[in-house]
Short mmCIF file of C-alpha atoms in Angstrom, two decimals:
data_model
loop_
_atom_site.label_atom_id
_atom_site.label_comp_id
_atom_site.label_asym_id
_atom_site.label_seq_id
_atom_site.Cartn_x
_atom_site.Cartn_y
_atom_site.Cartn_z
CA MET A 23 78.81 85.58 133.63
CA THR A 24 81.41 82.83 132.73
CA PRO A 25 84.94 84.32 132.73
CA PRO A 26 87.26 83.11 130.04
CA VAL A 27 88.51 79.55 130.92
CA ASP A 28 92.41 78.71 130.86
CA LEU A 29 92.45 76.07 128.22
CA SER A 30 96.05 75.17 129.34
CA LYS A 31 94.26 74.15 132.58
CA HIS A 32 91.08 72.58 131.69
CA GLY A 33 91.86 71.76 127.93
CA PRO A 34 89.69 72.09 125.04
CA SER A 35 85.87 71.75 125.55
CA VAL A 36 85.65 68.95 122.88
CA ILE A 37 88.09 66.17 121.77
CA ALA A 38 87.87 63.90 118.91
CA GLY A 39 84.16 64.47 118.61
CA VAL A 40 83.42 63.87 122.61
CA ILE A 41 82.37 66.87 124.60
CA GLN A 42 84.60 67.20 127.68
CA ARG A 43 82.86 69.93 129.79
CA LEU A 44 80.24 72.49 129.21
CA SER A 45 79.17 75.82 130.46
CA VAL A 46 76.32 77.92 130.66
CA SER A 47 77.93 80.28 127.85
CA GLN A 48 78.27 76.91 125.53
CA LEU A 49 74.57 76.26 125.88
CA LYS A 50 73.55 79.86 125.11
CA ARG A 51 75.82 79.86 121.86
CA HIS A 52 74.16 76.48 120.95
CA LYS A 53 70.67 77.81 121.59
CA LEU A 54 71.31 80.69 119.42
CA CYS A 55 73.22 78.68 116.50
CA PRO A 56 74.35 75.17 116.72
CA ARG A 57 76.70 75.71 113.86
CA ALA A 58 78.21 78.83 115.64
CA TRP A 59 79.00 76.72 118.57
CA PHE A 60 80.51 73.75 116.21
CA PHE A 61 82.97 76.58 114.90
CA GLN A 62 83.89 77.88 118.16
CA LYS A 63 84.31 74.76 120.22
CA VAL A 64 84.67 71.73 117.78
CA MET A 65 86.65 73.50 115.01
CA ARG A 66 88.19 75.97 117.44
CA VAL A 67 88.18 78.91 115.19
CA PRO A 68 89.28 81.88 116.79
CA GLU A 69 86.76 85.02 117.45
CA PRO A 70 88.23 88.36 118.24
CA SER A 71 87.49 90.39 121.31
CA THR A 72 85.30 93.39 121.52
CA GLY A 73 85.33 96.62 123.43
CA ALA A 74 82.15 95.64 124.90
CA GLN A 75 83.49 92.36 126.50
CA GLN A 76 86.17 94.70 128.04
CA VAL A 77 83.87 96.91 129.67
CA GLY A 78 82.18 94.03 131.03
CA THR A 79 85.35 92.24 132.27
CA GLU A 80 86.50 95.28 134.22
CA GLY A 81 83.07 95.96 135.68
CA HIS A 82 82.68 92.38 137.12
CA ALA A 83 86.13 92.54 138.41
CA GLN A 84 85.05 95.79 140.29
CA LEU A 85 81.73 94.33 141.71
CA GLU A 86 83.69 91.07 142.85
CA HIS A 87 85.96 93.03 144.75
CA PHE A 88 83.54 95.27 146.42
CA LEU A 89 81.08 92.64 147.46
CA ALA A 90 83.79 90.42 148.73
CA THR A 91 85.79 92.94 150.77
CA GLY A 92 83.16 95.99 150.94
CA GLU A 93 86.09 98.36 149.56
CA ASP A 94 84.41 100.73 147.03
CA VAL A 95 86.31 100.30 143.82
CA LEU A 96 83.22 100.80 141.56
CA GLY A 97 83.76 102.55 138.43
CA THR A 98 81.15 104.99 136.70
CA PHE A 99 79.10 102.06 135.13
CA ALA A 100 79.26 99.75 138.17
CA ARG A 101 78.45 102.38 140.69
CA SER A 102 75.03 103.15 139.02
CA GLY A 103 73.73 99.84 140.26
CA ALA A 104 75.18 100.19 143.86
CA HIS A 105 72.27 100.65 145.53
CA LEU A 106 70.68 97.33 144.17
CA LEU A 107 73.48 95.37 145.62
CA PRO A 108 73.45 93.46 148.97
CA THR A 109 75.50 94.67 151.94
CA PRO A 110 79.21 93.27 151.28
CA GLY A 111 80.15 90.33 153.46
CA ALA A 112 81.90 87.22 153.91
CA ASP A 113 78.66 85.06 153.80
CA LEU A 114 78.06 86.06 150.09
CA LEU A 115 79.39 83.59 147.59
CA VAL A 116 80.87 85.77 144.98
CA GLU A 117 82.24 84.24 141.50
CA GLN A 118 81.01 80.71 142.89
CA PRO A 119 82.69 77.99 140.49
CA LEU A 120 80.17 75.43 139.18
CA ASN A 121 82.59 72.70 139.14
CA GLY A 122 82.61 72.05 143.15
CA GLU A 123 81.49 69.10 144.88
CA PRO A 124 79.13 67.81 143.46
CA PRO A 125 79.51 69.67 140.07
CA LEU A 126 76.69 70.61 138.02
CA THR A 127 76.21 68.03 135.09
CA ALA A 128 74.07 67.33 131.96
CA GLY A 129 74.13 64.31 130.39
CA GLY A 130 76.97 63.07 132.31
CA ILE A 131 79.03 65.79 131.29
CA PRO A 132 80.28 68.33 133.95
CA PHE A 133 80.19 72.23 133.84
CA THR A 134 82.71 74.78 134.38
CA GLY A 135 82.02 78.47 135.08
CA PHE A 136 81.22 81.10 137.80
CA ILE A 137 78.25 82.35 139.26
CA ASP A 138 78.62 86.12 139.83
CA LEU A 139 76.54 86.13 143.09
CA VAL A 140 74.76 83.87 145.43
CA ASP A 141 72.73 85.33 148.36
CA ALA A 142 71.56 82.72 150.88
CA ARG A 143 70.63 85.38 153.65
CA ARG A 144 66.98 84.60 153.47
CA LEU A 145 67.67 80.85 153.16
CA ALA A 146 67.06 80.13 156.90
CA SER A 147 63.99 82.10 157.36
CA ASP A 148 62.23 81.95 154.14
CA GLY A 149 63.76 79.05 152.11
CA VAL A 150 64.61 81.66 149.44
CA LEU A 151 67.93 81.76 147.53
CA ARG A 152 68.87 84.82 145.39
CA ILE A 153 71.24 83.99 142.20
CA THR A 154 72.40 87.20 140.43
CA ASP A 155 74.21 87.74 137.27
CA HIS A 156 75.83 91.01 136.36
CA LYS A 157 74.89 92.15 133.00
CA PHE A 158 76.58 95.32 131.33
CA THR A 159 74.57 96.72 128.21
CA SER A 160 74.42 99.67 125.82
CA ASN A 161 70.80 99.98 126.52
CA VAL A 162 68.78 98.61 129.61
CA ALA A 163 65.33 99.46 128.00
CA THR A 164 65.64 97.46 124.94
CA ASN A 165 68.22 94.86 125.90
CA ALA A 166 67.02 93.62 129.19
CA ALA A 167 65.16 90.50 129.55
CA SER A 168 61.64 90.00 131.30
CA ALA A 169 61.11 87.81 134.36
CA GLU A 170 59.34 85.19 132.09
CA GLN A 171 62.06 84.94 129.99
CA LEU A 172 64.52 84.33 132.91
CA ALA A 173 62.47 81.48 133.98
CA ASP A 174 62.22 79.78 130.78
CA ALA A 175 64.99 77.55 129.56
CA ASP A 176 63.86 77.91 126.06
CA THR A 177 65.21 81.33 125.90
CA GLU A 178 68.73 82.42 126.16
CA PRO A 179 68.63 84.26 129.53
CA GLY A 180 66.47 81.60 130.81
CA LEU A 181 69.04 78.86 129.86
CA GLN A 182 71.53 80.61 131.82
CA MET A 183 69.77 81.25 135.05
CA VAL A 184 67.96 77.86 135.17
CA GLY A 185 71.33 76.29 134.74
CA TYR A 186 72.56 78.44 137.81
CA GLY A 187 69.76 77.25 139.67
CA ALA A 188 69.90 73.80 138.74
CA TRP A 189 73.68 74.11 140.26
CA ALA A 190 71.73 75.40 143.38
CA LEU A 191 69.53 72.29 143.78
CA SER A 192 72.63 69.97 143.59
CA GLN A 193 74.24 71.54 146.56
CA VAL A 194 71.84 69.80 148.91
CA GLU A 195 74.02 70.06 152.14
CA ARG A 196 74.97 73.72 151.39
CA PHE A 197 71.62 74.71 150.78
CA PRO A 198 69.11 72.90 153.25
CA GLY A 199 65.58 73.80 153.01
CA LEU A 200 65.78 75.51 149.60
CA ARG A 201 62.18 75.91 148.32
CA THR A 202 62.28 78.94 146.16
CA LEU A 203 64.95 80.63 143.88
CA GLU A 204 65.05 84.29 143.00
CA LEU A 205 66.85 84.57 139.39
CA GLU A 206 68.27 88.01 138.88
CA HIS A 207 69.79 89.90 136.23
CA LEU A 208 71.15 93.16 137.14
CA TYR A 209 71.64 95.35 134.32
CA TYR A 210 74.23 98.23 134.23
CA GLN A 211 73.93 100.80 131.30
CA THR A 212 77.08 101.62 129.42
CA ARG A 213 75.87 104.45 127.04
CA GLY A 214 73.97 107.39 127.60
CA GLN A 215 72.45 108.03 130.99
CA ARG A 216 73.92 105.98 133.97
CA LEU A 217 71.28 103.86 135.20
CA ALA A 218 70.66 100.39 136.44
CA ALA A 219 67.87 98.19 136.64
CA SER A 220 67.04 94.65 138.27
CA VAL A 221 64.87 91.95 136.72
CA VAL A 222 63.87 88.96 139.14
CA ALA A 223 62.19 85.81 138.25
CA THR A 224 60.81 83.94 141.37
CA VAL A 225 60.39 80.32 141.01
CA PRO A 226 59.78 77.12 142.99
CA ALA A 227 62.59 74.86 142.93
CA GLU A 228 60.40 72.28 141.09
CA HIS A 229 60.14 74.43 138.44
CA VAL A 230 63.98 74.68 137.77
CA GLU A 231 64.36 71.20 138.34
CA ARG A 232 61.63 70.57 135.70
CA GLU A 233 63.22 72.96 132.96
CA TRP A 234 66.56 71.43 133.45
CA GLN A 235 65.24 68.02 132.98
CA THR A 236 62.77 68.58 129.84
CA LYS A 237 64.56 71.23 128.04
CA VAL A 238 68.53 71.40 128.85
CA GLU A 239 69.06 67.75 129.18
CA PRO A 240 67.61 66.87 125.55
CA GLN A 241 69.72 70.03 124.32
CA VAL A 242 72.96 68.32 125.55
CA GLU A 243 72.14 65.18 123.89
CA ALA A 244 72.13 67.18 120.76
CA MET A 245 75.26 68.89 121.18
CA LYS A 246 76.62 65.13 121.63
CA GLU A 247 75.47 64.67 118.26
CA HIS A 248 76.65 67.84 116.64
CA ALA A 249 80.08 67.44 118.06
CA GLN A 250 80.51 64.42 116.09
CA ALA A 251 79.67 66.16 112.69
CA ALA A 252 82.52 65.75 110.27
CA ARG A 253 81.76 69.38 108.69
CA ALA A 254 79.94 72.38 109.67
CA SER A 255 77.63 71.97 106.89
CA ASP A 256 76.13 68.88 108.63
CA VAL A 257 75.25 70.91 111.64
CA PRO A 258 71.82 73.09 111.34
CA ALA A 259 72.35 76.86 111.14
CA ASN A 260 70.06 79.42 112.59
CA TYR A 261 69.71 81.78 110.06
CA GLY A 262 68.06 85.09 110.67
CA PRO A 263 68.38 87.45 113.81
CA ALA A 264 71.13 85.06 115.14
CA CYS A 265 73.44 85.94 112.21
CA ALA A 266 73.39 89.91 113.32
CA LYS A 267 73.13 89.64 116.99
CA TYR A 268 75.93 90.79 119.32
CA GLY A 269 77.19 92.85 116.30
CA GLY A 270 77.20 90.23 113.88
CA CYS A 271 78.19 86.61 113.97
CA PRO A 272 82.24 86.12 113.82
CA PHE A 273 81.79 82.99 111.73
CA MET A 274 79.50 84.49 108.95
CA ALA A 275 81.86 84.35 106.30
CA LYS A 276 82.86 80.59 106.87
CA CYS A 277 79.07 79.84 107.36
CA LEU A 278 78.01 81.35 103.91
CA THR A 279 80.86 79.73 101.91
CA GLY A 280 81.18 76.51 103.77
CA GLU A 281 84.36 75.52 105.67
CA ASN A 282 85.67 73.14 103.04
CA LYS A 283 85.30 75.70 100.11
CA THR A 284 87.56 78.41 101.84
CA MET A 285 90.70 77.15 100.35
CA SER A 286 89.14 76.36 96.82
CA LEU A 287 87.74 79.82 96.89
CA ARG A 288 91.00 81.54 97.67
CA ASP A 289 92.59 79.51 94.96
CA LYS A 290 89.66 80.69 92.67
CA LEU A 291 90.53 84.35 93.70
CA LEU A 292 94.36 83.73 93.07
CA ASN A 293 93.81 82.15 89.30
CA LYS A 294 93.63 84.70 86.88
CA VAL A 295 92.54 84.39 83.37
CA PRO A 296 95.91 83.94 81.53
CA THR A 297 96.84 86.26 78.82
CA ILE A 298 97.01 85.29 75.26
CA ASP A 299 100.16 85.71 73.67
CA ALA A 300 100.52 86.82 70.15
CA ALA A 301 101.61 83.75 68.64
CA VAL A 302 98.55 81.64 69.88
CA GLU A 303 96.38 84.77 69.10
CA ARG A 304 97.39 84.30 65.50
CA ASP A 305 96.21 80.72 65.58
CA ALA A 306 92.94 81.27 67.95
CA PRO A 307 89.51 80.77 65.95
CA GLU A 308 87.79 84.06 65.00
CA LEU A 309 85.31 85.36 67.84
CA PRO A 310 81.68 85.80 66.76
CA ALA A 311 80.64 89.25 66.01
CA VAL A 312 78.91 90.87 68.84
CA LEU A 313 76.62 94.08 69.11
CA PRO A 314 74.62 95.71 71.76
CA PRO A 315 71.26 94.70 71.84
CA ASP A 316 69.90 98.15 70.55
CA ALA A 317 72.36 98.39 67.80
CA PRO A 318 71.00 98.65 63.93
CA THR A 319 71.29 95.66 61.65
CA PRO A 320 74.88 95.67 60.29
CA THR A 321 75.47 96.26 56.53
CA PRO A 322 77.00 93.24 54.73
CA VAL A 323 80.60 93.76 54.13
CA GLN A 324 81.91 93.60 50.31
CA THR A 325 84.90 91.35 50.40
CA ALA A 326 87.30 91.41 47.50
CA PRO A 327 87.92 88.35 45.13
CA GLU A 328 90.96 86.57 45.85
CA VAL A 329 94.26 87.33 44.12
CA ALA A 330 96.15 84.26 42.48
CA GLN A 331 99.79 84.31 43.57
CA ALA A 332 101.94 83.81 40.80
CA THR A 333 104.39 81.52 42.52
CA GLU A 334 104.02 80.23 46.10
CA GLN A 335 107.28 81.04 48.12
CA PRO A 336 107.91 78.36 50.72
CA ALA A 337 107.75 79.51 54.56
CA PRO A 338 111.15 80.90 55.82
CA LYS A 339 112.85 78.42 58.33
CA ARG A 340 112.41 79.18 61.96
CA ARG A 341 115.48 78.92 64.22
CA GLY A 342 115.35 78.02 67.70
CA ARG A 343 113.12 75.16 69.40
CA PRO A 344 110.32 73.93 67.30
CA ARG A 345 106.95 75.57 68.22
CA LYS A 346 104.96 73.03 70.80
CA ALA A 347 101.96 71.36 69.04
CA ALA A 348 98.53 73.22 69.91
CA GLU A 349 96.85 71.81 72.98
CA PRO A 350 93.37 70.20 72.31
CA GLU A 351 90.32 72.67 72.19
CA GLN A 352 88.27 72.56 74.98
CA PRO A 353 84.78 71.40 73.78
CA LYS A 354 82.25 74.30 73.91
CA GLY A 355 79.71 72.44 75.94
CA GLU A 356 81.81 72.23 78.64
CA MET A 357 82.91 76.04 78.51
CA ARG A 358 81.41 78.95 80.45
CA VAL A 359 80.94 81.75 78.24
CA LEU A 360 79.63 85.21 79.57
CA PHE A 361 78.52 88.17 77.12
CA VAL A 362 78.35 91.26 78.84
CA ASP A 363 75.83 94.14 77.61
CA CYS A 364 75.63 92.36 74.38
CA ILE A 365 74.20 89.14 72.77
CA PRO A 366 76.02 87.47 69.99
CA THR A 367 74.77 87.34 66.44
CA THR A 368 76.60 84.18 65.60
CA PHE A 369 77.89 81.92 68.16
CA ASP A 370 79.42 78.23 67.49
CA GLY A 371 78.28 76.94 71.01
CA PRO A 372 75.16 76.46 73.14
CA LYS A 373 72.48 79.07 72.90
CA PRO A 374 73.11 81.74 75.49
CA GLU A 375 70.64 82.46 78.24
CA SER A 376 70.19 85.27 80.75
CA LEU A 377 72.10 85.03 83.73
CA THR A 378 69.23 86.76 85.65
CA SER A 379 67.66 83.77 87.23
CA TYR A 380 71.31 82.76 88.63
CA VAL A 381 71.80 86.26 90.16
CA ASP A 382 68.11 85.98 91.92
CA THR A 383 68.91 82.57 93.04
CA MET A 384 72.36 83.67 94.63
CA HIS A 385 70.89 86.80 96.18
CA ARG A 386 68.26 84.72 97.70
CA LYS A 387 70.88 82.62 99.54
CA VAL A 388 73.04 85.38 100.80
CA ALA A 389 69.74 87.27 101.97
CA GLU A 390 68.31 84.30 103.63
CA ALA A 391 71.64 83.43 105.24
CA GLY A 392 71.69 87.21 106.68
CA GLY A 393 68.17 87.29 107.90
CA VAL A 394 67.09 90.07 105.43
CA ASP A 395 64.61 90.35 102.58
CA ASP A 396 66.95 92.27 100.29
CA VAL A 397 70.80 92.55 100.86
CA ARG A 398 70.82 95.97 99.44
CA PHE A 399 68.83 97.24 102.35
CA ALA A 400 70.69 95.55 105.42
CA GLY A 401 70.57 97.54 108.25
CA SER A 402 73.36 98.74 110.34
CA ASP A 403 72.66 96.03 112.71
CA SER A 404 73.05 93.54 110.18
CA ALA A 405 76.28 91.46 109.22
CA LEU A 406 75.37 92.46 105.69
CA GLY A 407 75.08 96.12 106.40
CA PHE A 408 77.34 98.74 105.59
CA GLY A 409 77.79 97.43 101.99
CA LYS A 410 79.37 94.14 103.35
CA TRP A 411 76.68 92.46 101.37
CA ARG A 412 78.94 92.95 98.22
CA GLY A 413 81.66 90.94 99.57
CA ALA A 414 79.31 88.09 100.74
CA LEU A 415 77.45 88.02 97.39
CA ALA A 416 81.00 87.85 95.57
CA MET A 417 81.99 85.05 97.77
CA ALA A 418 78.88 82.84 97.32
CA ALA A 419 78.98 83.36 93.51
CA ARG A 420 82.77 82.36 93.40
CA ALA A 421 82.02 79.19 95.38
CA GLU A 422 78.96 78.14 93.43
CA LEU A 423 79.63 78.83 89.61
CA PRO A 424 76.57 78.37 86.93
CA PRO A 425 76.73 75.38 85.19
CA PRO A 426 78.93 75.35 81.76
CA GLY A 427 77.27 77.18 79.06
CA ALA A 428 76.80 80.56 77.35
CA TYR A 429 75.20 83.53 79.50
CA PHE A 430 74.37 86.78 78.86
CA ALA A 431 74.03 89.87 81.26
CA LEU A 432 72.06 92.98 80.34
CA GLY A 433 71.99 96.21 81.98
CA VAL A 434 75.06 95.66 84.00
CA ALA A 435 75.33 99.26 85.04
CA GLN A 436 71.65 99.59 86.14
CA SER A 437 71.58 96.72 88.50
CA GLU A 438 74.05 96.50 91.62
CA LEU A 439 73.54 92.99 92.34
CA MET A 440 74.25 91.86 88.56
CA GLN A 441 77.32 94.29 88.59
CA VAL A 442 78.75 92.11 91.57
CA ILE A 443 78.05 88.81 90.26
CA VAL A 444 79.60 89.72 86.85
CA GLU A 445 82.83 91.06 88.68
CA ALA A 446 83.08 87.93 90.46
CA LEU A 447 82.38 85.51 87.59
CA GLU A 448 84.97 86.92 85.21
CA ALA A 449 87.87 85.36 86.59
CA ASN A 450 86.47 81.96 86.56
CA PHE A 451 84.73 82.03 83.10
CA ASP A 452 86.68 80.56 80.07
CA MET A 453 85.63 83.71 77.88
CA VAL A 454 84.23 86.88 78.46
CA VAL A 455 83.02 89.22 75.83
CA ARG A 456 81.92 92.85 76.36
CA SER A 457 80.19 95.50 74.59
CA PHE A 458 81.80 98.68 73.18
CA ARG A 459 79.93 101.68 71.94
#
């Protein structure tokens, strides 16, 4: 585990596009999704803490005290794995810092952080060093890594443990004769039955060195490039399972809308369609007649002949300030007009087209970002679950309006997707006409 770093002491991880320090947690976040790492470390977007993190913090503190002093302060969760721990003693390295002498580095950048436990009791006799990381998880059976994953730096758990192994190899004077590393995840279950499990990958020192050089060093070079990006959209995003992992990415909303669109999106939400006062309404052009698509053909209306006026009376003089000249009318080709559940019989503008293709496009983008095929069926473990897809779809629509033109949306009440899109677009269209029965 890597405890929270005191920024007042170490300073930000990235300053002016240059990485100052790294941690295995940063490597894991970047491996999971480069853009999420950019939000966290480059843009320094805060993310909320969770109850699960609090449980892990307390459990680590209990294990640290027990292994260093032998005093039994273990709580319910930590106690379930007491039989898997080594006998406490001063020879164990507990909460071993990575930034010692010499520090762990990659690409010339030093690492900060701590290793939960380093056990060198078999080093002198067998050349074996065991490195342990404590993991508190809701379900050991489904969340535990395999031994193969712990030895592979291309995986999230392996990236962490290979990093710890690389630190050990850099400590030549402290660990002479080191030939074999035992990389262990010790899991403690926090829900249901109280149980613990140990997963160990036993690898030669050469394997760890090779994994670090061929996989981690290139990743750090990519992180250097991503740190210099001008905006988050220039950094690749790992859409799919990464968006829903660990209860959902805290940067999901920014990733969907784009960090440069957040303020303009807010402005659009605050800008309401202005109401038309009575004076302007009298001078407004007559709206086209609109009917539901299944309405019968209307019967022509008979109009009375014009009645000649005997004498024309001059218009009465108005008091007060003169009325302002009417503003020039916006060209209809540059307007956005939406007909909801109706199609105009006559319309002095571009021919209306269906909004269906636009709805399909926006749904596909949000679904792809959320790692699902259909946002309406997103599971409870998805960032779009529990109806959150509606807000995400509405934000995406407001951030990317359809081109100027006339559109019609039919069967709105029968389509959840169409309903969300129409409601999101209404405030941003120049004219919205609804059907009345």
